């Protein structure tokens, strides 16, 4: 049971890290407007904050899904709705 939870958390974390490219673009675009002397601290802080939020939300989300049985189908339905909206918006534009 514990091994399954750890594997699930690691897979979710790996997927989230792979999807962090949009965060990197957002952080770098914000940091580009900062004076050059503050740019590195802004980038570092943004990356660290994004990683901390990613880890925290992944742990909380996986823990909630594991403990609350009805949350898994609701989360799956939310993903389907979001995916459908993305596809609809893509073909509409």
XYZ file of C-alpha atoms in Angstrom, residues 2-92:
91
model
C 2.723 2.469 0.962
C 4.788 1.537 -2.089
C 1.787 2.212 -4.345
C 1.321 5.645 -2.807
C 5.006 6.486 -3.200
C 5.032 5.343 -6.838
C 1.865 7.360 -7.535
C 3.336 10.481 -5.952
C 6.587 10.061 -7.892
C 4.740 9.596 -11.194
C 2.597 12.654 -10.569
C 5.663 14.676 -9.595
C 7.549 13.537 -12.714
C 4.606 14.510 -14.914
C 4.316 17.878 -13.215
C 8.019 18.565 -13.640
C 7.734 17.716 -17.335
C 4.900 20.221 -17.611
C 6.844 23.020 -15.921
C 7.963 24.525 -19.221
C 5.079 26.985 -19.188
C 6.104 28.084 -15.694
C 9.645 28.633 -16.899
C 8.377 30.832 -19.721
C 6.143 32.827 -17.375
C 8.903 33.304 -14.795
C 11.429 34.354 -17.423
C 9.001 36.800 -19.020
C 8.323 38.403 -15.632
C 12.039 38.482 -14.816
C 12.842 40.156 -18.127
C 11.035 43.272 -16.898
C 13.107 43.397 -13.712
C 16.345 45.427 -13.613
C 19.347 43.256 -14.457
C 20.795 43.418 -10.939
C 17.604 41.804 -9.547
C 16.990 39.386 -12.415
C 18.837 36.370 -11.002
C 17.170 36.589 -7.567
C 13.781 36.994 -9.284
C 14.384 33.934 -11.456
C 15.684 31.897 -8.529
C 12.810 32.897 -6.275
C 10.251 32.194 -8.975
C 11.649 28.757 -9.745
C 11.931 27.810 -6.073
C 8.416 29.050 -5.308
C 6.994 27.185 -8.305
C 8.794 23.978 -7.275
C 7.619 24.291 -3.657
C 4.017 24.873 -4.751
C 4.245 21.957 -7.182
C 5.519 19.614 -4.483
C 3.005 20.780 -1.898
C -0.011 20.620 -4.206
C 1.074 17.223 -5.557
C 1.380 15.774 -2.059
C -1.895 17.283 -0.883
C -3.764 16.285 -4.044
C -2.515 12.708 -4.090
C -3.240 12.355 -0.381
C -6.793 13.670 -0.820
C -7.465 11.422 -3.807
C -6.186 8.425 -1.853
C -8.284 9.182 1.245
C -11.541 10.395 -0.326
C -12.884 7.722 -2.650
C -15.371 9.846 -4.592
C -12.742 12.477 -5.406
C -10.946 10.367 -8.027
C -13.908 10.218 -10.465
C -14.646 13.904 -9.871
C -10.999 14.798 -10.616
C -11.099 12.587 -13.735
C -14.277 14.291 -14.916
C -12.686 17.700 -14.319
C -9.701 16.662 -16.466
C -12.002 15.477 -19.249
C -13.964 18.751 -19.160
C -10.770 20.834 -19.186
C -9.337 18.748 -22.030
C -12.558 19.081 -24.005
C -12.541 22.833 -23.534
C -8.927 23.043 -24.700
C -9.722 21.007 -27.818
C -12.848 23.088 -28.499
C -10.951 26.361 -28.104
C -8.115 25.073 -30.304
C -10.404 24.196 -33.213
C -12.563 27.284 -32.760
